[in-house]
Amino acid sequence: MVINPQRLIPDNWHGIYVSTEADLIFLGSKNLECLKQYWTHKENEVIDHIDAIKTQISVLDGKTVDDIRAVASEYEHPDSTWRPLAKKAEPFDAILTNCKPGATTFNLCGWCKYNGGITCLYRYHIITTYLLIPKEFNNGSGAHDYEEFNLNTPCAITNGTQELLDTCVEYLKSELAELIAKKAEICEYAKLIAEAMEKAEEKPYFTDNRPENWFKTDDEVVCFIPNYIENASKKGIFVTGKVVCGQKRSDGFVLIRVDERINADNYNDNRKIVFGSSRPEILHKWEYGYLKNHPDYLKIWIRESSVLARQTSSEMAKAFAK
């Protein structure tokens, strides 16, 4: 399998372009570790989806509509008064509103175990999608009579034809095949990333990839003072300092006491400044040193961070060049 390395890059890694293994290696070991974690998470999602689809196939494969009706008879089939809610409906009585999820499987959509929620209220779905039938049959496509499923819609399969049931089985099998192929592709991604990690050196994280508690109390840091900071006596420069209050899991902010006065306001501590931990304006000293000495990496580091700091990216680039 030949894979374009760009396919390994998540959509939220803005401005990162890789066309060769060398480009991948250039991202550095820390970012590649984040990339590995990203695809591990995606693989686990695919595995969970594969397991769910296999279960759904086992429910329908080789069955007749009468078989499904027999299953439906084991679940509740309430007959109730419904109040209109725009183009939707909701039940009047408390018995229905307190039905448990899955209670009306293969009878009514609202509490069926095979629905997917679009509009939900309490324990039921007012508008649903039907996980067992092809996507084009769901909600508003106009491709089939079952174009919208509400909580009181009678089950399409139980009240449908054998042709629909067989179509559902084929749809689920095709979905399974796509998922299995996707998992195999992700495994190839993992191999490429692992090979690149063995050859990559340690470089500063792209700022959005920084782990929790990246900045701890007493860490020595370098901070960029951007033009947008009000009452700053010096702007467009880097200053050194030390973390006074490290990043907390709950808020992600870092309080720094810098080594020189930067605030023109004499009524406040004029040597303190606060940045979010994922802001490019705050760096460990080693990160600053690496970026200063590696302008090629600095270029893509700033480009990736520019979504977080459009106001400061060009200012920072100029300050690094001094």
mmCIF file of C-alpha atoms in Angstrom, residues 59-60 63-77 105-107 130 146 155-162 164-165:
data_model
loop_
_atom_site.group_PDB
_atom_site.id
_atom_site.type_symbol
_atom_site.label_atom_id
_atom_site.label_comp_id
_atom_site.label_asym_id
_atom_site.label_seq_id
_atom_site.Cartn_x
_atom_site.Cartn_y
_atom_site.Cartn_z
ATOM 1 C CA VAL A 59 -29.343 -9.184 14.125
ATOM 2 C CA LEU A 60 -30.525 -9.034 10.491
ATOM 3 C CA LYS A 63 -33.578 -13.224 8.821
ATOM 4 C CA THR A 64 -37.028 -12.683 7.356
ATOM 5 C CA VAL A 65 -39.361 -9.825 8.163
ATOM 6 C CA ASP A 66 -41.423 -12.287 10.235
ATOM 7 C CA ASP A 67 -38.284 -13.084 12.239
ATOM 8 C CA ILE A 68 -37.827 -9.378 13.014
ATOM 9 C CA ARG A 69 -41.501 -9.066 13.957
ATOM 10 C CA ALA A 70 -41.036 -11.921 16.398
ATOM 11 C CA VAL A 71 -38.147 -10.025 17.989
ATOM 12 C CA ALA A 72 -40.285 -6.875 18.101
ATOM 13 C CA SER A 73 -42.994 -8.724 20.006
ATOM 14 C CA GLU A 74 -40.573 -9.067 22.921
ATOM 15 C CA TYR A 75 -40.436 -5.275 23.273
ATOM 16 C CA GLU A 76 -43.017 -2.637 24.177
ATOM 17 C CA HIS A 77 -45.376 -1.274 21.545
ATOM 18 C CA THR A 105 -36.934 -1.768 19.721
ATOM 19 C CA PHE A 106 -38.297 -2.692 16.259
ATOM 20 C CA ASN A 107 -41.600 -1.028 17.197
ATOM 21 C CA TYR A 130 -31.961 4.459 11.766
ATOM 22 C CA TYR A 146 -38.712 6.320 5.136
ATOM 23 C CA CYS A 155 -40.284 0.569 12.575
ATOM 24 C CA ALA A 156 -39.341 0.639 8.897
ATOM 25 C CA ILE A 157 -37.975 -2.900 8.905
ATOM 26 C CA THR A 158 -40.776 -4.530 10.916
ATOM 27 C CA ASN A 159 -43.344 -2.883 8.655
ATOM 28 C CA GLY A 160 -41.264 -3.146 5.494
ATOM 29 C CA THR A 161 -40.481 -5.709 2.814
ATOM 30 C CA GLN A 162 -37.949 -8.507 2.551
ATOM 31 C CA LEU A 164 -35.643 -3.620 2.340
ATOM 32 C CA LEU A 165 -34.338 -6.075 4.935
#
